Amino acid sequence: MHIVQILRFLDQLQQNNNRAWMETNKAVYQESRHTLLQVTEQLIQGIGKFDHDIALLSPANCIFRINRDIRFTKDKSPYKSNMGAYFAKGGKTGGHAGYYLHLQPNNQSFIAGGMYEPSAEALKKIRQEIDYNGDKLELIVEDKRFKELFGKLQGESLQRPPKGYNADHPHIDCLKLKSFIAVHPVTDVMVDNPDFIDYTLKLFEALVPLNQFLNAALDDLE
């Protein structure tokens, strides 16, 4: 199965998001999941060439379950309309900055990296690193290639400066962030390209400096 078949399955699931349909189409889901595992294995091997911590991962450490947690939401749809894999030291739950591939139909896929919603302690450490070495982060996100590929650093932001930092801090915009994410949208046509794996790896490699900066702040949390 080609990667684009995952998008076709997810498109059908989006229109039939119920357990009865999933049970009827279980074989197609399993085939899609198997393809995702294969893609994840290829990406682990590729990322491992420029980020050695990733080479130690297994695909199962990186992919997410398709089942949604519906306990605390009004939307009781049992399944996600996307599939994804996160590559970071310690796997998807290791608490480190990493690389993310998000597959979703109707041109909603994207390639991303950085750190999404770090824990309170990790966020404190990252902000401390920005306070001490914010010039280094600014150089990373203002780099011409970074801006061409990802635009600007994204993430939900505080309205006011975080506790302990002044509003006139030279890196206050970065300090206000609660996530530190770089995102590159991809279309369904791009996902269907035979070179999509190589394309993804090139973008992941461009994220190495950002991830190194963020993870440097977290070393003593291990």
PDB file of C-alpha atoms in Angstrom:
ATOM      1  CA  MET A   1       0.000   0.000   0.000  1.00  0.00           C
ATOM      2  CA  HIS A   2       1.287   3.475  -0.882  1.00  0.00           C
ATOM      3  CA  ILE A   3       1.234   6.230   1.751  1.00  0.00           C
ATOM      4  CA  VAL A   4      -1.616   7.990  -0.037  1.00  0.00           C
ATOM      5  CA  GLN A   5      -3.803   4.948   0.677  1.00  0.00           C
ATOM      6  CA  ILE A   6      -3.614   5.955   4.344  1.00  0.00           C
ATOM      7  CA  LEU A   7      -5.217   9.269   3.411  1.00  0.00           C
ATOM      8  CA  ARG A   8      -7.950   7.495   1.459  1.00  0.00           C
ATOM      9  CA  PHE A   9      -8.723   5.249   4.428  1.00  0.00           C
ATOM     10  CA  LEU A  10      -8.790   8.240   6.788  1.00  0.00           C
ATOM     11  CA  ASP A  11     -11.082  10.148   4.444  1.00  0.00           C
ATOM     12  CA  GLN A  12     -13.571   7.278   4.535  1.00  0.00           C
ATOM     13  CA  LEU A  13     -13.207   7.000   8.315  1.00  0.00           C
ATOM     14  CA  GLN A  14     -13.911  10.701   8.689  1.00  0.00           C
ATOM     15  CA  GLN A  15     -17.227  10.184   6.932  1.00  0.00           C
ATOM     16  CA  ASN A  16     -18.057   6.985   8.856  1.00  0.00           C
ATOM     17  CA  ASN A  17     -16.597   7.559  12.311  1.00  0.00           C
ATOM     18  CA  ASN A  18     -18.256   4.717  14.190  1.00  0.00           C
ATOM     19  CA  ARG A  19     -17.276   1.330  15.532  1.00  0.00           C
ATOM     20  CA  ALA A  20     -19.548  -0.634  13.189  1.00  0.00           C
ATOM     21  CA  TRP A  21     -17.853   0.832  10.099  1.00  0.00           C
ATOM     22  CA  MET A  22     -14.413   0.305  11.580  1.00  0.00           C
ATOM     23  CA  GLU A  23     -15.210  -3.321  12.351  1.00  0.00           C
ATOM     24  CA  THR A  24     -16.354  -3.865   8.761  1.00  0.00           C
ATOM     25  CA  ASN A  25     -13.200  -2.192   7.431  1.00  0.00           C
ATOM     26  CA  LYS A  26     -10.778  -3.580   9.990  1.00  0.00           C
ATOM     27  CA  ALA A  27      -8.586  -5.185   7.319  1.00  0.00           C
ATOM     28  CA  VAL A  28      -8.153  -1.841   5.533  1.00  0.00           C
ATOM     29  CA  TYR A  29      -7.266  -0.190   8.843  1.00  0.00           C
ATOM     30  CA  GLN A  30      -4.709  -2.875   9.624  1.00  0.00           C
ATOM     31  CA  GLU A  31      -3.174  -2.424   6.185  1.00  0.00           C
ATOM     32  CA  SER A  32      -2.997   1.334   6.724  1.00  0.00           C
ATOM     33  CA  ARG A  33      -1.395   0.854  10.132  1.00  0.00           C
ATOM     34  CA  HIS A  34       1.122  -1.575   8.639  1.00  0.00           C
ATOM     35  CA  THR A  35       2.027   1.010   5.997  1.00  0.00           C
ATOM     36  CA  LEU A  36       2.475   3.640   8.702  1.00  0.00           C
ATOM     37  CA  LEU A  37       4.798   1.296  10.591  1.00  0.00           C
ATOM     38  CA  GLN A  38       6.841   0.778   7.416  1.00  0.00           C
ATOM     39  CA  VAL A  39       7.042   4.527   6.805  1.00  0.00           C
ATOM     40  CA  THR A  40       8.018   5.063  10.434  1.00  0.00           C
ATOM     41  CA  GLU A  41      10.798   2.490  10.175  1.00  0.00           C
ATOM     42  CA  GLN A  42      12.200   4.226   7.088  1.00  0.00           C
ATOM     43  CA  LEU A  43      12.078   7.582   8.853  1.00  0.00           C
ATOM     44  CA  ILE A  44      13.793   6.194  11.962  1.00  0.00           C
ATOM     45  CA  GLN A  45      16.633   4.914   9.796  1.00  0.00           C
ATOM     46  CA  GLY A  46      16.872   8.235   7.968  1.00  0.00           C
ATOM     47  CA  ILE A  47      16.685  10.475  11.041  1.00  0.00           C
ATOM     48  CA  GLY A  48      19.187   8.251  12.816  1.00  0.00           C
ATOM     49  CA  LYS A  49      21.854   9.393  10.384  1.00  0.00           C
ATOM     50  CA  PHE A  50      21.716  12.963  11.726  1.00  0.00           C
ATOM     51  CA  ASP A  51      20.170  12.397  15.186  1.00  0.00           C
ATOM     52  CA  HIS A  52      21.602   9.257  16.746  1.00  0.00           C
ATOM     53  CA  ASP A  53      19.071   9.097  19.609  1.00  0.00           C
ATOM     54  CA  ILE A  54      16.329   8.361  17.070  1.00  0.00           C
ATOM     55  CA  ALA A  55      18.169   5.354  15.634  1.00  0.00           C
ATOM     56  CA  LEU A  56      17.444   3.484  18.886  1.00  0.00           C
ATOM     57  CA  LEU A  57      13.660   3.727  18.523  1.00  0.00           C
ATOM     58  CA  SER A  58      11.211   1.152  17.235  1.00  0.00           C
ATOM     59  CA  PRO A  59       8.167   2.131  15.137  1.00  0.00           C
ATOM     60  CA  ALA A  60       5.840   1.085  17.949  1.00  0.00           C
ATOM     61  CA  ASN A  61       7.542   3.699  20.177  1.00  0.00           C
ATOM     62  CA  CYS A  62       6.614   6.427  17.700  1.00  0.00           C
ATOM     63  CA  ILE A  63       3.119   5.922  16.278  1.00  0.00           C
ATOM     64  CA  PHE A  64      -0.085   7.021  17.973  1.00  0.00           C
ATOM     65  CA  ARG A  65      -3.271   5.059  18.591  1.00  0.00           C
ATOM     66  CA  ILE A  66      -6.180   5.866  16.308  1.00  0.00           C
ATOM     67  CA  ASN A  67      -8.663   5.688  19.200  1.00  0.00           C
ATOM     68  CA  ARG A  68      -9.679   9.037  20.673  1.00  0.00           C
ATOM     69  CA  ASP A  69      -9.949   9.767  24.379  1.00  0.00           C
ATOM     70  CA  ILE A  70     -13.609  10.755  24.580  1.00  0.00           C
ATOM     71  CA  ARG A  71     -13.926  10.980  28.368  1.00  0.00           C
ATOM     72  CA  PHE A  72     -13.708  14.761  28.616  1.00  0.00           C
ATOM     73  CA  THR A  73     -15.097  15.960  25.286  1.00  0.00           C
ATOM     74  CA  LYS A  74     -18.547  16.500  23.797  1.00  0.00           C
ATOM     75  CA  ASP A  75     -17.360  14.959  20.529  1.00  0.00           C
ATOM     76  CA  LYS A  76     -17.833  11.225  21.082  1.00  0.00           C
ATOM     77  CA  SER A  77     -16.404  10.152  17.708  1.00  0.00           C
ATOM     78  CA  PRO A  78     -14.364   7.088  18.659  1.00  0.00           C
ATOM     79  CA  TYR A  79     -11.513   7.542  16.152  1.00  0.00           C
ATOM     80  CA  LYS A  80      -9.080  10.218  15.078  1.00  0.00           C
ATOM     81  CA  SER A  81      -9.187  11.452  11.497  1.00  0.00           C
ATOM     82  CA  ASN A  82      -5.391  11.377  11.290  1.00  0.00           C
ATOM     83  CA  MET A  83      -2.424   9.084  11.763  1.00  0.00           C
ATOM     84  CA  GLY A  84       0.948  10.254  12.950  1.00  0.00           C
ATOM     85  CA  ALA A  85       4.362   9.390  14.315  1.00  0.00           C
ATOM     86  CA  TYR A  86       6.621  11.324  16.692  1.00  0.00           C
ATOM     87  CA  PHE A  87      10.351  10.718  16.737  1.00  0.00           C
ATOM     88  CA  ALA A  88      12.118  11.853  19.901  1.00  0.00           C
ATOM     89  CA  LYS A  89      14.600  10.521  22.422  1.00  0.00           C
ATOM     90  CA  GLY A  90      12.741   7.996  24.549  1.00  0.00           C
ATOM     91  CA  GLY A  91       9.883   7.706  22.065  1.00  0.00           C
ATOM     92  CA  LYS A  92       6.617   9.593  21.783  1.00  0.00           C
ATOM     93  CA  THR A  93       6.169   9.801  25.560  1.00  0.00           C
ATOM     94  CA  GLY A  94       9.823  10.511  26.425  1.00  0.00           C
ATOM     95  CA  GLY A  95       9.304  14.215  27.031  1.00  0.00           C
ATOM     96  CA  HIS A  96      11.853  15.481  24.515  1.00  0.00           C
ATOM     97  CA  ALA A  97      11.715  17.743  21.475  1.00  0.00           C
ATOM     98  CA  GLY A  98      11.527  15.770  18.254  1.00  0.00           C
ATOM     99  CA  TYR A  99      10.156  15.314  14.741  1.00  0.00           C
ATOM    100  CA  TYR A 100       6.511  14.744  13.834  1.00  0.00           C
ATOM    101  CA  LEU A 101       4.732  13.473  10.728  1.00  0.00           C
ATOM    102  CA  HIS A 102       0.989  14.113  10.652  1.00  0.00           C
ATOM    103  CA  LEU A 103      -1.097  12.424   7.942  1.00  0.00           C
ATOM    104  CA  GLN A 104      -4.631  13.717   7.406  1.00  0.00           C
ATOM    105  CA  PRO A 105      -6.719  13.868   4.215  1.00  0.00           C
ATOM    106  CA  ASN A 106      -7.939  16.961   2.388  1.00  0.00           C
ATOM    107  CA  ASN A 107      -4.557  18.691   2.456  1.00  0.00           C
ATOM    108  CA  GLN A 108      -4.323  18.779   6.247  1.00  0.00           C
ATOM    109  CA  SER A 109      -1.083  16.806   6.576  1.00  0.00           C
ATOM    110  CA  PHE A 110       2.054  18.449   7.868  1.00  0.00           C
ATOM    111  CA  ILE A 111       5.683  17.882   8.818  1.00  0.00           C
ATOM    112  CA  ALA A 112       6.703  19.447  12.113  1.00  0.00           C
ATOM    113  CA  GLY A 113       9.148  19.476  14.955  1.00  0.00           C
ATOM    114  CA  GLY A 114      10.037  21.023  18.270  1.00  0.00           C
ATOM    115  CA  MET A 115       8.063  20.494  21.460  1.00  0.00           C
ATOM    116  CA  TYR A 116       4.296  20.567  21.936  1.00  0.00           C
ATOM    117  CA  GLU A 117       2.921  21.408  25.384  1.00  0.00           C
ATOM    118  CA  PRO A 118       5.931  20.461  27.521  1.00  0.00           C
ATOM    119  CA  SER A 119       5.351  19.664  31.181  1.00  0.00           C
ATOM    120  CA  ALA A 120       5.457  22.539  33.666  1.00  0.00           C
ATOM    121  CA  GLU A 121       8.963  21.561  34.764  1.00  0.00           C
ATOM    122  CA  ALA A 122      10.209  21.162  31.192  1.00  0.00           C
ATOM    123  CA  LEU A 123       8.661  24.510  30.206  1.00  0.00           C
ATOM    124  CA  LYS A 124      10.418  26.153  33.145  1.00  0.00           C
ATOM    125  CA  LYS A 125      13.752  24.726  31.986  1.00  0.00           C
ATOM    126  CA  ILE A 126      13.198  25.797  28.370  1.00  0.00           C
ATOM    127  CA  ARG A 127      12.350  29.321  29.452  1.00  0.00           C
ATOM    128  CA  GLN A 128      15.486  29.400  31.579  1.00  0.00           C
ATOM    129  CA  GLU A 129      17.505  28.344  28.530  1.00  0.00           C
ATOM    130  CA  ILE A 130      15.870  31.104  26.475  1.00  0.00           C
ATOM    131  CA  ASP A 131      16.665  33.597  29.231  1.00  0.00           C
ATOM    132  CA  TYR A 132      20.338  32.582  29.196  1.00  0.00           C
ATOM    133  CA  ASN A 133      20.824  31.783  25.503  1.00  0.00           C
ATOM    134  CA  GLY A 134      17.923  33.371  23.680  1.00  0.00           C
ATOM    135  CA  ASP A 135      20.248  34.832  21.052  1.00  0.00           C
ATOM    136  CA  LYS A 136      21.020  31.290  19.925  1.00  0.00           C
ATOM    137  CA  LEU A 137      17.325  30.471  19.535  1.00  0.00           C
ATOM    138  CA  GLU A 138      16.726  33.712  17.633  1.00  0.00           C
ATOM    139  CA  LEU A 139      19.504  32.789  15.199  1.00  0.00           C
ATOM    140  CA  ILE A 140      17.890  29.391  14.628  1.00  0.00           C
ATOM    141  CA  VAL A 141      14.374  30.655  13.939  1.00  0.00           C
ATOM    142  CA  GLU A 142      15.520  33.698  11.965  1.00  0.00           C
ATOM    143  CA  ASP A 143      17.723  31.604   9.690  1.00  0.00           C
ATOM    144  CA  LYS A 144      16.707  32.087   6.061  1.00  0.00           C
ATOM    145  CA  ARG A 145      16.161  28.384   5.336  1.00  0.00           C
ATOM    146  CA  PHE A 146      14.210  27.850   8.543  1.00  0.00           C
ATOM    147  CA  LYS A 147      11.890  30.726   7.676  1.00  0.00           C
ATOM    148  CA  GLU A 148      11.446  29.468   4.102  1.00  0.00           C
ATOM    149  CA  LEU A 149      10.480  25.993   5.316  1.00  0.00           C
ATOM    150  CA  PHE A 150       8.564  26.734   8.504  1.00  0.00           C
ATOM    151  CA  GLY A 151       7.789  30.435   8.692  1.00  0.00           C
ATOM    152  CA  LYS A 152       7.963  31.361  12.354  1.00  0.00           C
ATOM    153  CA  LEU A 153       8.070  29.441  15.615  1.00  0.00           C
ATOM    154  CA  GLN A 154       4.500  28.594  16.624  1.00  0.00           C
ATOM    155  CA  GLY A 155       2.680  27.745  19.822  1.00  0.00           C
ATOM    156  CA  GLU A 156       0.016  29.043  22.164  1.00  0.00           C
ATOM    157  CA  SER A 157       1.290  32.163  23.878  1.00  0.00           C
ATOM    158  CA  LEU A 158       0.675  33.812  27.235  1.00  0.00           C
ATOM    159  CA  GLN A 159      -0.954  37.235  27.250  1.00  0.00           C
ATOM    160  CA  ARG A 160       1.446  38.437  29.935  1.00  0.00           C
ATOM    161  CA  PRO A 161       5.109  37.665  30.623  1.00  0.00           C
ATOM    162  CA  PRO A 162       5.632  34.417  32.550  1.00  0.00           C
ATOM    163  CA  LYS A 163       6.354  34.746  36.253  1.00  0.00           C
ATOM    164  CA  GLY A 164       9.885  35.958  36.889  1.00  0.00           C
ATOM    165  CA  TYR A 165      10.377  37.682  33.517  1.00  0.00           C
ATOM    166  CA  ASN A 166       9.942  41.316  32.592  1.00  0.00           C
ATOM    167  CA  ALA A 167       7.892  42.587  29.668  1.00  0.00           C
ATOM    168  CA  ASP A 168      10.966  44.292  28.226  1.00  0.00           C
ATOM    169  CA  HIS A 169      13.032  41.091  28.119  1.00  0.00           C
ATOM    170  CA  PRO A 170      14.758  40.938  24.680  1.00  0.00           C
ATOM    171  CA  HIS A 171      13.282  37.479  24.039  1.00  0.00           C
ATOM    172  CA  ILE A 172       9.888  38.010  25.644  1.00  0.00           C
ATOM    173  CA  ASP A 173       7.927  36.689  22.626  1.00  0.00           C
ATOM    174  CA  CYS A 174       9.719  33.339  22.870  1.00  0.00           C
ATOM    175  CA  LEU A 175       9.419  33.289  26.658  1.00  0.00           C
ATOM    176  CA  LYS A 176       5.633  33.686  26.404  1.00  0.00           C
ATOM    177  CA  LEU A 177       5.274  30.550  24.280  1.00  0.00           C
ATOM    178  CA  LYS A 178       3.802  27.420  25.875  1.00  0.00           C
ATOM    179  CA  SER A 179       4.787  25.228  22.906  1.00  0.00           C
ATOM    180  CA  PHE A 180       7.734  25.544  20.539  1.00  0.00           C
ATOM    181  CA  ILE A 181       6.656  24.183  17.166  1.00  0.00           C
ATOM    182  CA  ALA A 182       7.827  24.538  13.580  1.00  0.00           C
ATOM    183  CA  VAL A 183       5.259  23.409  10.988  1.00  0.00           C
ATOM    184  CA  HIS A 184       5.452  22.759   7.248  1.00  0.00           C
ATOM    185  CA  PRO A 185       2.072  22.000   5.584  1.00  0.00           C
ATOM    186  CA  VAL A 186       1.930  19.314   2.892  1.00  0.00           C
ATOM    187  CA  THR A 187      -0.810  18.576   0.376  1.00  0.00           C
ATOM    188  CA  ASP A 188      -2.284  15.198  -0.517  1.00  0.00           C
ATOM    189  CA  VAL A 189      -0.449  15.427  -3.848  1.00  0.00           C
ATOM    190  CA  MET A 190       2.867  15.869  -2.024  1.00  0.00           C
ATOM    191  CA  VAL A 191       2.151  12.835   0.179  1.00  0.00           C
ATOM    192  CA  ASP A 192       1.535  10.833  -3.004  1.00  0.00           C
ATOM    193  CA  ASN A 193       4.942  11.806  -4.428  1.00  0.00           C
ATOM    194  CA  PRO A 194       7.441   8.881  -4.587  1.00  0.00           C
ATOM    195  CA  ASP A 195      10.043  11.167  -2.982  1.00  0.00           C
ATOM    196  CA  PHE A 196       7.879  12.028   0.027  1.00  0.00           C
ATOM    197  CA  ILE A 197      10.059  10.110   2.519  1.00  0.00           C
ATOM    198  CA  ASP A 198      13.201  11.889   1.318  1.00  0.00           C
ATOM    199  CA  TYR A 199      11.361  15.211   1.362  1.00  0.00           C
ATOM    200  CA  THR A 200      10.248  14.599   4.948  1.00  0.00           C
ATOM    201  CA  LEU A 201      13.771  13.701   6.016  1.00  0.00           C
ATOM    202  CA  LYS A 202      15.174  16.911   4.535  1.00  0.00           C
ATOM    203  CA  LEU A 203      12.716  18.945   6.576  1.00  0.00           C
ATOM    204  CA  PHE A 204      13.433  16.925   9.695  1.00  0.00           C
ATOM    205  CA  GLU A 205      17.162  17.560   9.253  1.00  0.00           C
ATOM    206  CA  ALA A 206      16.451  21.300   9.077  1.00  0.00           C
ATOM    207  CA  LEU A 207      14.826  20.979  12.525  1.00  0.00           C
ATOM    208  CA  VAL A 208      17.922  19.582  14.229  1.00  0.00           C
ATOM    209  CA  PRO A 209      19.187  22.946  15.584  1.00  0.00           C
ATOM    210  CA  LEU A 210      15.790  23.757  17.128  1.00  0.00           C
ATOM    211  CA  ASN A 211      15.508  20.342  18.758  1.00  0.00           C
ATOM    212  CA  GLN A 212      19.076  20.492  20.022  1.00  0.00           C
ATOM    213  CA  PHE A 213      18.411  23.857  21.643  1.00  0.00           C
ATOM    214  CA  LEU A 214      15.228  22.644  23.343  1.00  0.00           C
ATOM    215  CA  ASN A 215      16.666  19.316  24.445  1.00  0.00           C
ATOM    216  CA  ALA A 216      19.786  20.975  25.879  1.00  0.00           C
ATOM    217  CA  ALA A 217      17.468  22.611  28.405  1.00  0.00           C
ATOM    218  CA  LEU A 218      16.046  19.240  29.422  1.00  0.00           C
ATOM    219  CA  ASP A 219      19.201  17.190  29.942  1.00  0.00           C
ATOM    220  CA  ASP A 220      19.080  17.411  33.738  1.00  0.00           C
ATOM    221  CA  LEU A 221      15.424  16.305  33.813  1.00  0.00           C
ATOM    222  CA  GLU A 222      16.342  12.777  32.767  1.00  0.00           C
TER     223      GLU A 222
END
